[in-house]
Short mmCIF file of C-alpha atoms in Angstrom, two decimals:
data_model
loop_
_atom_site.label_atom_id
_atom_site.label_comp_id
_atom_site.label_asym_id
_atom_site.label_seq_id
_atom_site.Cartn_x
_atom_site.Cartn_y
_atom_site.Cartn_z
CA MET A 694 -0.95 33.06 38.54
CA SER A 695 -0.25 32.39 35.25
CA GLU A 696 -0.90 34.75 32.49
CA THR A 697 -3.13 32.20 31.11
CA SER A 698 -6.67 32.52 32.16
CA VAL A 699 -9.70 31.17 31.11
CA ASP A 700 -13.05 32.12 31.12
CA ALA A 701 -16.25 30.31 30.33
CA GLU A 702 -16.87 31.84 27.24
CA GLU A 703 -13.48 31.34 25.95
CA VAL A 704 -14.41 27.82 25.99
CA GLU A 705 -17.81 28.10 24.63
CA HIS A 706 -15.50 29.77 22.08
CA VAL A 707 -13.10 26.84 21.73
CA ALA A 708 -16.44 24.20 21.97
CA GLU A 709 -18.17 26.05 18.88
CA LEU A 710 -14.81 26.27 16.76
CA ALA A 711 -14.68 22.55 17.57
CA ARG A 712 -18.48 21.74 17.17
CA VAL A 713 -18.75 20.02 20.03
CA ASP A 714 -21.76 21.28 22.59
CA LEU A 715 -21.06 21.53 25.73
CA ALA A 716 -23.32 21.51 28.94
CA ASP A 717 -23.13 24.32 31.42
CA GLU A 718 -21.42 22.27 33.96
CA GLU A 719 -18.99 20.68 31.65
CA VAL A 720 -18.49 24.95 30.58
CA ASP A 721 -17.30 25.67 34.30
CA ALA A 722 -15.62 22.42 35.15
CA PHE A 723 -13.25 22.71 32.16
CA ALA A 724 -13.10 26.85 32.43
CA THR A 725 -10.72 25.78 35.87
CA GLN A 726 -9.21 22.55 34.36
CA PHE A 727 -8.30 23.98 31.30
CA ALA A 728 -5.99 27.24 33.42
CA GLU A 729 -4.88 24.29 35.05
CA ILE A 730 -3.28 22.04 32.64
CA LEU A 731 -2.50 25.33 30.51
CA GLU A 732 -0.46 26.80 32.60
CA TYR A 733 1.40 23.44 33.16
CA PHE A 734 1.85 23.60 28.96
CA GLU A 735 3.21 26.90 29.61
CA ALA A 736 6.59 25.21 30.39
CA LEU A 737 7.28 25.20 27.24
CA ASP A 738 8.43 28.65 26.98
CA GLU A 739 11.81 27.31 28.12
CA VAL A 740 12.12 24.89 25.33
CA PRO A 741 15.00 26.23 23.48
CA GLU A 742 14.88 26.43 18.81
CA VAL A 743 15.86 23.09 17.94
CA GLU A 744 16.41 21.93 14.40
CA SER A 745 14.47 18.79 13.75
CA ASP A 746 16.21 16.84 10.86
CA ALA A 747 14.45 16.47 7.89
CA ASP A 748 14.14 12.44 7.32
CA LEU A 749 10.75 12.74 5.65
CA VAL A 750 10.20 11.12 2.11
CA ASN A 751 7.05 11.42 -0.09
CA VAL A 752 5.76 7.76 -0.59
CA MET A 753 4.20 7.40 -4.22
CA ARG A 754 2.61 4.45 -5.99
CA PRO A 755 2.26 4.24 -9.14
CA ASP A 756 -1.39 6.06 -10.27
CA GLU A 757 -3.46 2.65 -11.34
CA VAL A 758 -6.88 1.80 -10.27
CA GLU A 759 -6.23 -0.51 -7.43
CA GLU A 760 -9.38 -2.21 -5.44
CA SER A 761 -11.05 -0.43 -2.74
CA LEU A 762 -14.56 -0.29 -1.11
CA ASP A 763 -17.98 -0.44 -3.04
CA GLN A 764 -20.53 2.01 -2.67
CA GLU A 765 -22.60 -0.20 -0.73
CA GLU A 766 -19.85 -0.92 2.10
CA ALA A 767 -18.64 3.03 1.66
CA LEU A 768 -22.18 3.65 2.54
CA ALA A 769 -22.83 0.78 5.11
CA ASN A 770 -22.35 2.77 8.39
CA ALA A 771 -24.61 6.17 7.86
CA ALA A 772 -27.42 6.45 9.60
CA GLU A 773 -29.24 7.94 6.49
CA THR A 774 -28.46 7.49 2.89
CA GLU A 775 -29.78 7.86 -0.50
CA ASP A 776 -30.23 7.42 -4.55
CA GLY A 777 -25.84 6.24 -3.47
CA PHE A 778 -24.98 9.46 -1.21
CA PHE A 779 -24.78 10.29 2.37
CA LYS A 780 -27.54 12.40 3.51
CA GLY A 781 -26.91 14.90 5.99
CA PRO A 782 -28.69 18.18 7.26
CA ARG A 783 -28.49 21.41 5.55
CA VAL A 784 -25.03 23.07 5.68
CA SER A 785 -26.94 26.77 6.47
CA MET B 3 -17.18 -11.49 38.77
CA SER B 4 -16.36 -10.75 35.32
CA LEU B 5 -13.21 -7.96 34.82
CA ASN B 6 -14.69 -6.33 31.86
CA ALA B 7 -11.80 -6.58 29.79
CA PHE B 8 -13.91 -7.36 26.53
CA ILE B 9 -16.44 -4.78 24.68
CA THR B 10 -17.41 -7.74 21.78
CA GLU B 11 -16.99 -11.69 22.04
CA GLU B 12 -16.93 -12.96 18.90
CA ALA B 13 -14.53 -15.84 17.88
CA ILE B 14 -12.87 -14.95 14.27
CA GLU B 15 -11.31 -18.53 13.70
CA GLY B 16 -8.07 -18.04 11.43
CA ASP B 17 -6.19 -20.34 8.97
CA ASP B 18 -5.50 -23.61 10.14
CA ASP B 19 -1.78 -23.72 10.02
CA GLY B 20 0.51 -20.79 11.12
CA ALA B 21 3.07 -19.48 13.57
CA LEU B 22 0.04 -18.95 16.09
CA SER B 23 -2.37 -21.95 15.70
CA GLY B 24 -3.92 -22.52 18.84
CA LYS B 25 -3.27 -19.51 19.91
CA THR B 26 -5.90 -17.34 21.21
CA VAL B 27 -5.85 -12.90 20.57
CA ALA B 28 -7.87 -10.46 22.21
CA VAL B 29 -7.55 -7.42 19.75
CA LYS B 30 -8.01 -3.82 20.97
CA ASP B 31 -11.59 -2.33 19.99
CA ASN B 32 -9.40 0.56 18.12
CA ILE B 33 -8.26 -1.83 15.71
CA SER B 34 -10.65 -2.63 12.62
CA THR B 35 -12.17 -6.16 11.99
CA GLU B 36 -14.31 -6.48 8.98
CA GLY B 37 -17.87 -7.50 9.88
CA VAL B 38 -17.22 -7.23 14.13
CA ARG B 39 -18.36 -3.99 15.25
CA THR B 40 -15.28 -1.77 16.29
CA THR B 41 -16.32 1.01 19.34
CA CYS B 42 -13.21 2.43 19.97
CA GLY B 43 -14.75 2.41 23.76
CA SER B 44 -16.97 5.17 22.27
CA ALA B 45 -20.84 5.42 22.58
CA MET B 46 -20.09 7.42 18.91
CA LEU B 47 -19.63 4.10 17.85
CA GLU B 48 -21.44 1.94 19.13
CA SER B 49 -22.61 0.47 15.94
CA TYR B 50 -20.08 1.15 13.69
CA VAL B 51 -18.94 -1.92 12.02
CA PRO B 52 -15.89 -1.72 9.78
CA PRO B 53 -15.93 -2.83 6.06
CA TYR B 54 -12.58 -4.20 6.16
CA ASP B 55 -9.92 -6.04 8.40
CA ALA B 56 -6.62 -3.92 9.90
CA THR B 57 -3.39 -5.01 8.02
CA VAL B 58 -2.60 -6.52 11.97
CA VAL B 59 -5.63 -8.50 11.83
CA GLU B 60 -4.94 -9.64 8.64
CA ARG B 61 -1.71 -10.72 9.56
CA LEU B 62 -3.35 -12.88 12.99
CA LYS B 63 -5.44 -14.84 10.70
CA ASP B 64 -3.38 -15.90 8.02
CA ALA B 65 -1.07 -16.97 10.58
CA GLY B 66 -3.80 -19.49 12.43
CA ALA B 67 -4.30 -17.40 15.81
CA THR B 68 -7.98 -17.20 16.82
CA ILE B 69 -9.19 -13.64 17.73
CA VAL B 70 -11.61 -13.96 21.00
CA GLY B 71 -13.01 -11.02 21.32
CA LYS B 72 -12.40 -6.64 21.53
CA ALA B 73 -11.05 -5.90 24.26
CA ASN B 74 -12.23 -2.78 26.56
CA MET B 75 -10.20 0.15 26.63
CA ASP B 76 -10.34 4.27 27.08
CA GLU B 77 -12.48 6.00 24.66
CA PHE B 78 -10.24 6.59 21.62
CA GLY B 79 -7.31 5.59 23.67
CA MET B 80 -7.76 9.01 25.86
CA GLY B 81 -6.49 7.64 29.07
CA GLY B 82 -4.21 6.10 31.56
CA THR B 83 -6.25 3.57 33.23
CA THR B 84 -9.73 2.46 30.88
CA GLU B 85 -11.89 3.87 33.09
CA THR B 86 -12.79 6.41 30.82
CA SER B 87 -14.34 3.47 28.05
CA ALA B 88 -18.15 4.32 27.31
CA TYR B 89 -18.68 0.26 28.75
CA GLY B 90 -17.41 0.91 32.12
CA PRO B 91 -14.09 0.37 33.35
CA THR B 92 -12.32 -3.01 33.79
CA LYS B 93 -10.73 -4.38 36.62
CA ASN B 94 -7.28 -5.68 37.24
CA PRO B 95 -6.97 -8.91 37.54
CA VAL B 96 -4.04 -9.16 39.83
CA ASP B 97 -6.01 -7.23 42.61
CA GLU B 98 -9.91 -6.01 40.86
CA ALA B 99 -9.48 -3.13 43.15
CA HIS B 100 -7.43 -1.42 40.94
CA VAL B 101 -7.24 0.19 37.65
CA PRO B 102 -5.02 -2.21 34.68
CA GLY B 103 -3.38 0.92 33.22
CA GLY B 104 -4.91 1.66 30.48
CA SER B 105 -5.74 2.76 27.29
CA SER B 106 -5.44 -1.06 26.85
CA GLY B 107 -6.07 -2.30 29.62
CA GLY B 108 -8.72 -4.74 28.61
CA SER B 109 -5.76 -5.95 26.47
CA ALA B 110 -3.38 -6.47 29.23
CA ALA B 111 -6.19 -7.65 31.07
CA ALA B 112 -7.39 -11.04 29.31
CA VAL B 113 -4.01 -11.37 28.83
CA ALA B 114 -3.12 -11.47 32.71
CA ALA B 115 -6.13 -13.16 33.26
CA GLY B 116 -5.71 -16.07 30.58
CA GLU B 117 -8.94 -15.18 28.99
CA ALA B 118 -6.26 -14.43 25.98
CA ASP B 119 -3.24 -16.21 25.30
CA LEU B 120 -1.87 -12.89 23.70
CA ALA B 121 -3.02 -9.33 23.07
CA LEU B 122 -2.57 -6.41 20.21
CA GLY B 123 -3.03 -2.67 21.99
CA SER B 124 -1.68 0.29 20.45
CA ASP B 125 0.72 2.69 22.33
CA THR B 126 0.60 6.52 21.87
CA GLY B 127 2.16 7.69 24.75
CA GLY B 128 2.61 4.21 26.89
CA SER B 129 -0.80 2.87 26.00
CA VAL B 130 0.86 -0.61 26.25
CA ARG B 131 3.41 -0.44 28.42
CA ASN B 132 1.27 0.89 31.51
CA PRO B 133 -1.60 -1.62 31.04
CA ALA B 134 1.69 -4.32 30.69
CA ALA B 135 2.85 -3.14 33.78
CA PHE B 136 -0.21 -2.51 36.38
CA CYS B 137 -1.37 -6.22 35.07
CA GLY B 138 2.21 -8.20 35.50
CA VAL B 139 2.72 -9.10 31.92
CA VAL B 140 4.67 -8.18 28.57
CA GLY B 141 3.66 -5.39 25.76
CA ILE B 142 6.29 -4.15 23.62
CA LYS B 143 6.24 -0.65 21.51
CA PRO B 144 7.57 -1.02 18.74
CA THR B 145 9.67 1.58 16.39
CA TYR B 146 7.55 3.58 14.55
CA GLY B 147 7.15 2.24 11.02
CA LEU B 148 7.63 -1.58 12.14
CA VAL B 149 4.13 -1.97 12.52
CA SER B 150 1.30 -0.83 10.13
CA ARG B 151 -1.29 1.27 11.17
CA TYR B 152 -3.70 0.52 8.12
CA GLY B 153 -7.11 0.20 10.17
CA LEU B 154 -5.93 1.34 13.31
CA VAL B 155 -8.37 4.16 14.08
CA ALA B 156 -6.55 7.32 13.94
CA TYR B 157 -6.18 9.37 17.46
CA ALA B 158 -2.28 10.65 17.02
CA ASN B 159 -0.90 9.61 13.80
CA SER B 160 2.33 10.49 14.59
CA LEU B 161 2.60 9.10 17.95
CA GLU B 162 0.72 5.50 17.75
CA GLN B 163 2.07 2.01 17.01
CA ILE B 164 0.69 -1.65 17.27
CA GLY B 165 1.54 -3.68 19.77
CA PRO B 166 1.83 -7.25 21.83
CA ILE B 167 1.04 -7.65 24.68
CA ALA B 168 1.62 -11.37 25.82
CA ARG B 169 2.61 -13.36 29.80
CA SER B 170 6.49 -13.66 28.50
CA VAL B 171 8.84 -12.15 26.25
CA GLU B 172 8.98 -14.38 24.15
CA ASP B 173 5.18 -15.00 23.17
CA ALA B 174 4.93 -10.81 22.79
CA ALA B 175 8.03 -10.99 20.54
CA ALA B 176 6.56 -13.97 18.10
CA LEU B 177 3.78 -11.82 18.16
CA LEU B 178 5.38 -9.13 16.80
CA ASP B 179 7.06 -11.46 14.64
CA VAL B 180 3.70 -12.09 12.56
CA ILE B 181 2.60 -8.01 12.79
CA SER B 182 5.82 -6.66 11.18
CA GLY B 183 6.66 -5.81 8.37
CA PRO B 184 6.04 -3.52 5.25
CA ASP B 185 2.32 -2.53 4.30
CA PRO B 186 1.39 -0.64 0.77
CA ARG B 187 -1.27 0.26 2.41
CA ASP B 188 -0.13 2.39 4.80
CA SER B 189 2.68 5.16 4.23
CA THR B 190 3.94 5.58 7.52
CA THR B 191 5.39 2.01 7.59
CA ARG B 192 9.28 2.07 6.71
CA PHE B 193 10.53 1.76 3.44
CA ASP B 194 14.09 2.34 2.31
CA LEU B 195 14.38 3.80 -1.24
CA ASP B 196 16.56 1.57 -4.01
CA ASP B 197 20.43 2.75 -4.19
CA GLU B 198 19.46 5.56 -6.92
CA GLY B 199 16.76 7.01 -5.18
CA ASP B 200 14.96 8.32 -7.72
CA GLY B 201 11.68 6.20 -7.51
CA GLY B 202 12.21 3.74 -9.66
CA SER B 203 10.90 -0.16 -8.75
CA GLY B 204 12.26 -0.25 -5.58
CA ASP B 205 10.88 3.07 -4.19
CA THR B 206 7.72 1.83 -3.02
CA ALA B 207 6.04 1.07 0.72
CA GLY B 208 5.87 -2.45 -0.05
CA ASP B 209 9.63 -2.91 -0.93
CA ALA B 210 9.53 -5.99 1.68
CA ALA B 211 13.33 -6.34 1.27
CA ALA B 212 13.84 -2.67 2.75
CA HIS B 213 11.94 -3.49 5.23
CA PRO B 214 13.29 -3.79 8.87
CA ALA B 215 10.94 -6.44 10.24
CA THR B 216 12.47 -8.89 6.39
CA ASP B 217 15.54 -10.13 8.34
CA SER B 218 14.70 -10.08 11.99
CA ASN B 219 13.34 -12.82 14.01
CA TYR B 220 12.22 -11.22 17.21
CA ALA B 221 11.27 -14.64 18.75
CA ALA B 222 14.83 -16.14 18.39
CA ALA B 223 16.29 -12.63 20.25
CA ALA B 224 14.67 -13.70 23.70
CA ASP B 225 17.62 -15.67 24.81
CA GLY B 226 18.31 -14.07 28.14
CA ASP B 227 21.95 -13.40 27.00
CA VAL B 228 22.34 -9.65 28.67
CA ALA B 229 26.33 -10.27 28.79
CA GLY B 230 28.10 -7.36 27.88
CA THR B 231 25.14 -5.40 27.04
CA THR B 232 25.74 -1.65 28.44
CA ILE B 233 22.51 -0.70 30.21
CA GLY B 234 21.62 2.84 30.31
CA VAL B 235 19.63 4.06 33.33
CA VAL B 236 17.76 7.24 32.94
CA THR B 237 18.40 9.39 36.15
CA ASP B 238 16.11 11.63 35.31
CA LEU B 239 12.77 9.70 35.72
CA LEU B 240 13.55 8.13 39.11
CA ASP B 241 13.64 11.36 41.12
CA GLY B 242 9.51 12.03 40.83
CA ALA B 243 8.77 8.38 40.95
CA ASP B 244 7.42 6.33 43.96
CA ASP B 245 10.46 4.94 45.89
CA ARG B 246 9.08 1.46 46.52
CA VAL B 247 9.05 1.21 42.63
CA VAL B 248 12.13 2.59 42.28
CA GLU B 249 13.57 0.03 45.09
CA THR B 250 12.12 -2.66 42.31
CA PHE B 251 13.73 -1.23 39.48
CA GLU B 252 17.21 -1.31 41.28
CA ALA B 253 17.09 -4.72 42.52
CA ALA B 254 15.64 -5.96 38.67
CA LEU B 255 18.93 -3.69 37.91
CA ASP B 256 20.83 -5.88 40.29
CA ASP B 257 20.19 -8.69 38.80
CA LEU B 258 20.87 -7.94 35.73
CA ARG B 259 24.74 -6.63 36.56
CA ALA B 260 24.86 -10.07 38.57
CA GLN B 261 23.79 -11.83 34.98
CA GLY B 262 26.64 -9.89 33.17
CA ALA B 263 25.28 -6.32 32.03
CA GLU B 264 26.89 -3.02 32.76
CA THR B 265 24.89 -0.10 33.66
CA VAL B 266 26.04 3.43 33.58
CA GLU B 267 23.64 6.51 34.57
CA VAL B 268 22.63 8.64 31.13
CA SER B 269 20.93 12.21 31.93
CA LEU B 270 18.47 13.67 29.56
CA ASP B 271 17.39 17.58 30.18
CA SER B 272 14.88 17.22 27.54
CA VAL B 273 12.33 15.03 29.55
CA GLU B 274 11.21 17.66 31.80
CA HIS B 275 9.37 18.59 28.66
CA ALA B 276 8.09 16.20 27.43
CA VAL B 277 4.70 15.20 28.45
CA GLN B 278 3.42 19.13 27.30
CA ALA B 279 5.39 18.01 24.34
CA TYR B 280 2.83 15.41 24.17
CA TYR B 281 -0.14 16.75 24.92
CA VAL B 282 0.07 19.38 23.14
CA ILE B 283 1.04 17.23 20.29
CA ALA B 284 -1.71 14.32 20.91
CA MET B 285 -4.15 16.42 21.53
CA SER B 286 -3.19 18.72 18.29
CA GLU B 287 -3.74 15.81 16.39
CA ALA B 288 -6.70 14.26 18.02
CA SER B 289 -8.67 17.52 17.40
CA SER B 290 -7.84 17.10 13.98
CA ASN B 291 -9.04 13.17 13.54
CA LEU B 292 -11.85 13.10 15.45
CA ALA B 293 -13.65 15.54 13.18
CA ARG B 294 -14.57 12.66 10.95
CA PHE B 295 -17.54 11.62 13.31
CA ASP B 296 -20.24 13.70 12.40
CA GLY B 297 -22.85 11.15 12.88
CA VAL B 298 -23.46 11.48 9.10
CA ARG B 299 -21.25 8.77 7.31
CA TYR B 300 -20.09 7.14 10.55
CA GLY B 301 -21.29 7.80 14.67
CA THR B 302 -24.50 8.03 15.78
CA SER B 303 -26.77 11.09 14.54
CA GLY B 304 -28.95 11.68 17.06
CA GLY B 305 -30.92 12.36 14.68
CA TYR B 306 -31.39 16.60 15.08
CA GLU B 307 -32.18 18.68 13.03
CA GLY B 308 -31.21 21.98 11.89
CA ASN B 309 -28.27 23.19 10.27
CA TRP B 310 -25.56 21.19 9.86
CA ASN B 311 -22.79 22.57 12.23
CA ASP B 312 -25.53 22.59 15.05
CA ALA B 313 -26.92 18.71 14.24
CA PHE B 314 -23.08 17.89 14.41
CA ALA B 315 -22.55 19.80 17.67
CA ARG B 316 -25.01 18.00 18.78
CA ALA B 317 -23.89 14.83 18.09
CA ARG B 318 -20.83 14.98 18.91
CA GLU B 319 -21.99 16.38 22.48
CA GLU B 320 -23.82 13.25 23.04
CA GLY B 321 -21.29 10.78 21.55
CA PHE B 322 -18.14 12.21 23.40
CA GLY B 323 -17.09 11.35 26.81
CA GLU B 324 -15.41 14.13 29.06
CA GLU B 325 -11.61 13.28 28.22
CA VAL B 326 -12.54 13.19 24.65
CA LYS B 327 -14.02 16.77 24.80
CA ARG B 328 -11.36 17.63 26.86
CA ARG B 329 -8.73 16.98 24.46
CA ILE B 330 -10.85 17.92 21.45
CA LEU B 331 -11.13 21.03 22.88
CA LEU B 332 -7.72 21.61 23.93
CA GLY B 333 -6.31 20.78 20.85
CA THR B 334 -8.14 23.20 18.90
CA TYR B 335 -6.85 25.73 21.58
CA ALA B 336 -3.52 24.70 20.63
CA LEU B 337 -3.61 24.99 17.21
CA SER B 338 -6.03 28.43 16.95
CA ALA B 339 -4.71 31.75 16.12
CA GLY B 340 -2.69 32.77 18.48
CA TYR B 341 -1.51 29.87 20.46
CA HIS B 342 0.19 27.88 17.32
CA ASP B 343 3.44 29.57 18.29
CA LYS B 344 3.23 29.44 21.50
CA TYR B 345 2.22 25.33 22.29
CA TYR B 346 2.52 23.50 19.70
CA LYS B 347 4.99 25.09 17.69
CA LYS B 348 7.17 24.63 20.92
CA ALA B 349 6.10 21.34 21.30
CA GLN B 350 7.65 20.50 17.80
CA ASP B 351 11.12 21.94 19.44
CA ALA B 352 10.69 19.61 22.35
CA ARG B 353 9.91 16.97 20.58
CA ALA B 354 13.29 17.58 18.51
CA TRP B 355 15.51 18.25 21.52
CA VAL B 356 13.73 14.61 23.09
CA LYS B 357 15.06 12.60 20.11
CA ARG B 358 18.21 14.13 20.54
CA ASP B 359 18.92 13.39 23.77
CA PHE B 360 17.58 9.77 23.20
CA ASP B 361 20.48 9.36 20.11
CA ASP B 362 22.93 11.22 22.89
CA ALA B 363 22.53 8.36 25.40
CA LEU B 364 22.17 5.61 23.21
CA ASP B 365 25.53 6.41 21.97
CA GLU B 366 26.66 5.76 25.52
CA ALA B 367 24.53 2.92 26.03
CA ASP B 368 23.29 -0.63 24.32
CA VAL B 369 19.18 0.16 25.40
CA LEU B 370 18.16 2.21 28.61
CA ALA B 371 16.10 1.72 31.75
CA THR B 372 13.55 2.97 33.25
CA PRO B 373 10.64 2.02 35.74
CA THR B 374 7.59 1.75 33.34
CA MET B 375 5.12 3.63 35.55
CA PRO B 376 6.12 5.53 38.28
CA VAL B 377 3.66 4.58 40.73
CA LEU B 378 1.89 1.30 41.35
CA PRO B 379 -1.73 0.63 39.86
CA PRO B 380 -4.51 3.15 41.37
CA ARG B 381 -7.50 1.99 43.02
CA LEU B 382 -10.86 2.18 40.42
CA GLY B 383 -12.50 5.70 40.58
CA GLU B 384 -9.35 7.15 42.33
CA SER B 385 -7.63 9.51 39.82
CA LEU B 386 -10.85 9.96 37.48
CA ASP B 387 -11.52 13.69 39.18
CA ASP B 388 -7.61 15.40 38.47
CA PRO B 389 -6.64 15.23 34.59
CA LEU B 390 -3.75 17.11 35.52
CA GLN B 391 -2.23 14.48 37.82
CA LEU B 392 -3.27 11.19 34.95
CA TYR B 393 -1.52 13.00 32.51
CA LEU B 394 1.86 13.49 35.03
CA MET B 395 1.70 9.22 35.48
CA ASP B 396 2.45 9.45 31.95
CA ALA B 397 6.25 10.79 32.24
CA ASN B 398 8.23 7.31 31.85
CA THR B 399 6.75 6.82 28.82
CA VAL B 400 5.90 9.27 26.99
CA PRO B 401 9.41 10.83 25.32
CA VAL B 402 9.30 7.47 23.46
CA ASN B 403 6.43 7.90 21.41
CA LEU B 404 8.21 11.76 20.74
CA ALA B 405 11.29 10.03 19.81
CA ASN B 406 9.58 7.12 18.05
CA LEU B 407 11.95 4.84 18.95
CA PRO B 408 11.00 1.24 20.20
CA ALA B 409 10.35 0.18 24.00
CA ILE B 410 9.05 -2.50 25.71
CA SER B 411 7.12 -3.46 29.58
CA VAL B 412 8.35 -6.48 31.53
CA PRO B 413 7.78 -7.50 34.96
CA ALA B 414 10.33 -6.59 37.23
CA GLY B 415 8.52 -7.94 41.21
CA GLU B 416 5.69 -6.38 42.79
CA VAL B 417 4.79 -3.93 45.85
CA GLU B 418 2.21 -5.00 48.16
CA GLY B 419 0.85 -7.60 45.99
CA LEU B 420 0.79 -4.85 43.21
CA PRO B 421 3.14 -5.37 40.14
CA VAL B 422 5.87 -2.94 38.95
CA GLY B 423 7.38 -2.79 35.05
CA LEU B 424 11.02 -2.33 34.08
CA GLN B 425 10.75 -0.06 30.82
CA LEU B 426 14.25 -0.52 28.41
CA ILE B 427 14.55 2.12 25.43
CA GLY B 428 16.11 0.46 22.15
CA PRO B 429 17.14 2.57 18.92
CA LYS B 430 15.25 2.45 16.39
CA PHE B 431 14.75 -0.81 15.37
CA GLY B 432 16.33 -1.67 17.68
CA GLU B 433 14.21 -4.85 18.78
CA GLU B 434 16.15 -7.60 19.24
CA ALA B 435 18.21 -5.64 21.89
CA ILE B 436 15.21 -4.95 23.96
CA VAL B 437 13.68 -7.96 23.94
CA ARG B 438 16.99 -9.96 24.68
CA ALA B 439 17.34 -7.56 27.62
CA ALA B 440 13.97 -7.84 28.81
CA SER B 441 14.22 -12.08 28.67
CA ALA B 442 17.11 -11.51 31.20
CA VAL B 443 15.06 -9.37 32.98
CA GLU B 444 12.54 -13.05 33.43
CA ALA B 445 15.31 -15.12 33.73
#
């Protein structure tokens, strides 16, 4: 058996970090599947360190105001708004 | 009986004149269409109506195409069979008891069934090539940076490209001609610095002269002339494939040799680790990208009371399907403290290794060939219960996304009435080479 062991408690912890509630049966099913999938991912241990070529370049444009969505368009898909703002549940 | 190829059927008329006048196009439902809902196959975005068009949609309209609807797909592009859609599975028009492949299954099914002349899909780990192969049509995954991603709802930014699906190589290439090119609104589309590389006037993302599509004509490359082309056969990807798929693939290669192509065997040691690397990277990026669906700015809110974290978590429980939750959680796990070096960093090493391996192989051959999918299209419902087995089905397609290379899937024949696809992989921005070789497979 692999060193990876994923129990229900660990699945619940990750679900909390990811802000996704899970039903009890989902927690159990994921625990079994995650153990199998993560064991498969462990083959990555065999990968040698490889230097990747850094071919990234920053793409910049002049810092000028351009056309964008107006406030009404930006809010159009929100379930609740107030005075031109998104309205969400309280933070804590 | 309906194939369920579309989530929303709504005609969007283009301009009168253009390269695609009179052509109908199905657009995958993760590509934004102004005023027409775009669900990504998810209940989370059931009522989301984008306030703007994706760049590729603007280009379709400018070219005179008529968009006939938003095509069904695996939820947020996560799946290989189009069975994880919140709007029900799509059927394969070749044999309705089988899946059309995924995640762009609705796009490929619409084209194969004649419900659209052309389609756009998105390919993160094979999502254009897989359904093209399973439905017996042509699909192209362009080089990363050839086609703008502006307006594509992101799943895994560093891997995905929008790509064309059509019934012939020439038609797919003609659609690529329309959608490719620079886009100042998307910094992931390719641009080149001017000679000085000093941030001068040539150094903008919208510098048309510097983009590889500027001087290209992909449709014209579909001339069927494969004489003198060296095709590298990736032997590592034949071992685990269905024997009947390999036989069909070999027969297509015989045909190409008869037309004057030369074949050589190439081996890529790194591909053994490509599927693991792909899923770790894709899931990690997904866990970050899908954080935006909070039920406040967009996404169904569920109207839950309580504090922000609780309401957010409950809205996401309700709005996301099982495969999406699985990938968000695994991605969160792979990036969490203590596991980052074990999974994510190693996956990036594997990615660099895959890139290097492809570069070496493409020094020996003009294009590389593999079966697109190692299996025949599964029956509907057959493969849903085992996520790992589904992930393994992507073995031949994901290395290409890791290396940001172009690839095409072209029909190579049939086994028991089910289509088999042949994949041709080219060097960076070598779309013309793969289009040319693929058009010879059709001949």
